[in-house]
Amino acid sequence: QVQLVESGGGLVQAGGSLRLSCAASGRSIFSANTMGWYRQGPGKQRELVATITSAGSTNYADSVKGRFTISRDVAKNMVYLQMNSLKPEDTAVYYCNVQWVIYTLYDYWGQGTQVTVSS
């Protein structure tokens, strides 16, 4: 049973920083194809924030490029999102996602962590 648990959200002033963590259990992320962070703001659809592949290739939404950094620690089975220069429009629930492809797609989500950026 794979579980993803996010932590690190909270309330921060604009211009501040937060580091989100995603702890995976039940399967090693060493074999994961893609790991990522998504977010869903008030009244909005869930959107991609950043992804990282097993090869270390990263992809970011244009709105967070240069401010956010995704990383992973395979030994700790953790995925991180460092968020700097936060803006009020970054306010959202942030979700961790990990995908394994073993003959078929296995797609797992965390429960989300709230990030609120005040102006």
Short mmCIF file of C-alpha atoms in Angstrom, two decimals:
data_model
loop_
_atom_site.label_atom_id
_atom_site.label_comp_id
_atom_site.label_asym_id
_atom_site.label_seq_id
_atom_site.Cartn_x
_atom_site.Cartn_y
_atom_site.Cartn_z
CA GLN A 1 0.00 0.00 0.00
CA VAL A 2 1.65 3.22 -1.16
CA GLN A 3 1.05 6.32 0.93
CA LEU A 4 2.18 9.87 0.35
CA VAL A 5 2.11 12.35 3.22
CA GLU A 6 2.79 16.03 2.65
CA SER A 7 3.99 18.47 5.28
CA GLY A 8 5.50 21.93 5.51
CA GLY A 9 2.57 24.08 4.50
CA GLY A 10 1.47 27.10 6.44
CA LEU A 11 0.92 30.83 6.45
CA VAL A 12 3.70 33.05 5.14
CA GLN A 13 4.00 36.66 4.06
CA ALA A 14 4.59 37.56 0.45
CA GLY A 15 8.27 37.28 -0.37
CA GLY A 16 8.79 34.52 2.15
CA SER A 17 9.78 30.90 1.70
CA LEU A 18 8.43 27.48 2.54
CA ARG A 19 9.71 23.97 1.97
CA LEU A 20 7.16 21.27 1.33
CA SER A 21 8.01 17.66 2.00
CA CYS A 22 6.37 14.49 0.74
CA ALA A 23 7.11 11.26 2.57
CA ALA A 24 6.47 8.13 0.54
CA SER A 25 5.93 4.72 2.08
CA GLY A 26 5.10 1.31 0.71
CA ARG A 27 7.35 1.53 -2.35
CA SER A 28 10.71 3.11 -3.07
CA ILE A 29 10.69 6.25 -5.20
CA PHE A 30 13.95 4.96 -6.70
CA SER A 31 11.78 3.07 -9.18
CA ALA A 32 9.26 5.88 -9.71
CA ASN A 33 8.98 7.27 -13.20
CA THR A 34 7.79 10.74 -12.24
CA MET A 35 7.36 12.65 -9.01
CA GLY A 36 5.61 15.97 -8.84
CA TRP A 37 3.80 18.71 -7.03
CA TYR A 38 0.42 20.05 -8.07
CA ARG A 39 -1.76 22.73 -6.53
CA GLN A 40 -5.38 23.76 -6.42
CA GLY A 41 -6.22 27.33 -5.54
CA PRO A 42 -9.63 28.58 -4.39
CA GLY A 43 -12.14 28.17 -7.20
CA LYS A 44 -9.49 26.83 -9.55
CA GLN A 45 -8.65 23.52 -11.14
CA ARG A 46 -5.68 21.49 -9.99
CA GLU A 47 -2.56 22.50 -11.90
CA LEU A 48 0.95 21.22 -12.30
CA VAL A 49 3.61 23.05 -10.31
CA ALA A 50 6.74 20.97 -10.89
CA THR A 51 7.82 17.46 -11.79
CA ILE A 52 11.04 15.48 -11.63
CA THR A 53 11.75 12.24 -13.44
CA SER A 54 13.78 9.23 -12.36
CA ALA A 55 16.59 10.62 -14.51
CA GLY A 56 16.48 13.92 -12.65
CA SER A 57 14.89 15.99 -15.38
CA THR A 58 12.71 18.75 -14.02
CA ASN A 59 9.77 20.68 -15.39
CA TYR A 60 8.11 23.75 -13.93
CA ALA A 61 4.99 25.78 -14.52
CA ASP A 62 5.89 29.15 -16.03
CA SER A 63 4.39 30.88 -13.00
CA VAL A 64 6.92 29.32 -10.61
CA LYS A 65 10.08 29.12 -12.73
CA GLY A 66 13.03 30.68 -10.97
CA ARG A 67 11.21 30.66 -7.61
CA PHE A 68 10.44 26.99 -6.89
CA THR A 69 12.77 24.00 -6.91
CA ILE A 70 11.72 20.36 -6.86
CA SER A 71 14.09 17.71 -5.55
CA ARG A 72 14.09 14.18 -4.23
CA ASP A 73 16.05 12.13 -1.73
CA VAL A 74 15.84 8.50 -2.76
CA ALA A 75 17.56 7.28 0.40
CA LYS A 76 14.91 8.97 2.54
CA ASN A 77 12.07 8.27 0.11
CA MET A 78 11.20 11.96 0.11
CA VAL A 79 10.20 14.54 -2.48
CA TYR A 80 10.60 18.24 -1.74
CA LEU A 81 9.42 21.56 -3.09
CA GLN A 82 11.42 24.61 -2.08
CA MET A 83 9.31 27.71 -2.60
CA ASN A 84 10.94 31.13 -2.52
CA SER A 85 9.67 34.62 -3.24
CA LEU A 86 6.14 33.48 -2.55
CA LYS A 87 3.25 35.50 -3.91
CA PRO A 88 -0.40 35.68 -2.80
CA GLU A 89 -1.35 33.88 -6.03
CA ASP A 90 0.65 30.87 -4.83
CA THR A 91 -2.03 30.31 -2.18
CA ALA A 92 -3.40 26.82 -2.72
CA VAL A 93 -3.54 23.28 -1.45
CA TYR A 94 -0.38 21.56 -2.65
CA TYR A 95 -0.47 17.87 -3.54
CA CYS A 96 2.35 15.40 -3.96
CA ASN A 97 2.08 12.91 -6.83
CA VAL A 98 4.21 9.89 -7.63
CA GLN A 99 3.83 7.63 -10.63
CA TRP A 100 5.22 4.19 -11.29
CA VAL A 101 4.85 2.46 -14.62
CA ILE A 102 5.02 -1.32 -14.21
CA TYR A 103 3.11 -2.73 -17.18
CA THR A 104 0.46 -0.21 -16.22
CA LEU A 105 0.34 3.23 -14.61
CA TYR A 106 0.22 3.41 -10.84
CA ASP A 107 -0.69 6.96 -9.82
CA TYR A 108 -0.66 8.04 -6.19
CA TRP A 109 -1.62 11.31 -4.48
CA GLY A 110 -1.12 12.73 -1.03
CA GLN A 111 -3.86 14.38 0.98
CA GLY A 112 -2.53 17.88 0.38
CA THR A 113 -1.05 20.64 2.49
CA GLN A 114 -2.36 24.20 2.64
CA VAL A 115 -0.11 27.08 1.67
CA THR A 116 -1.41 30.57 2.33
CA VAL A 117 0.55 33.64 1.27
CA SER A 118 -0.56 36.94 2.73
CA SER A 119 0.04 40.27 1.01
#
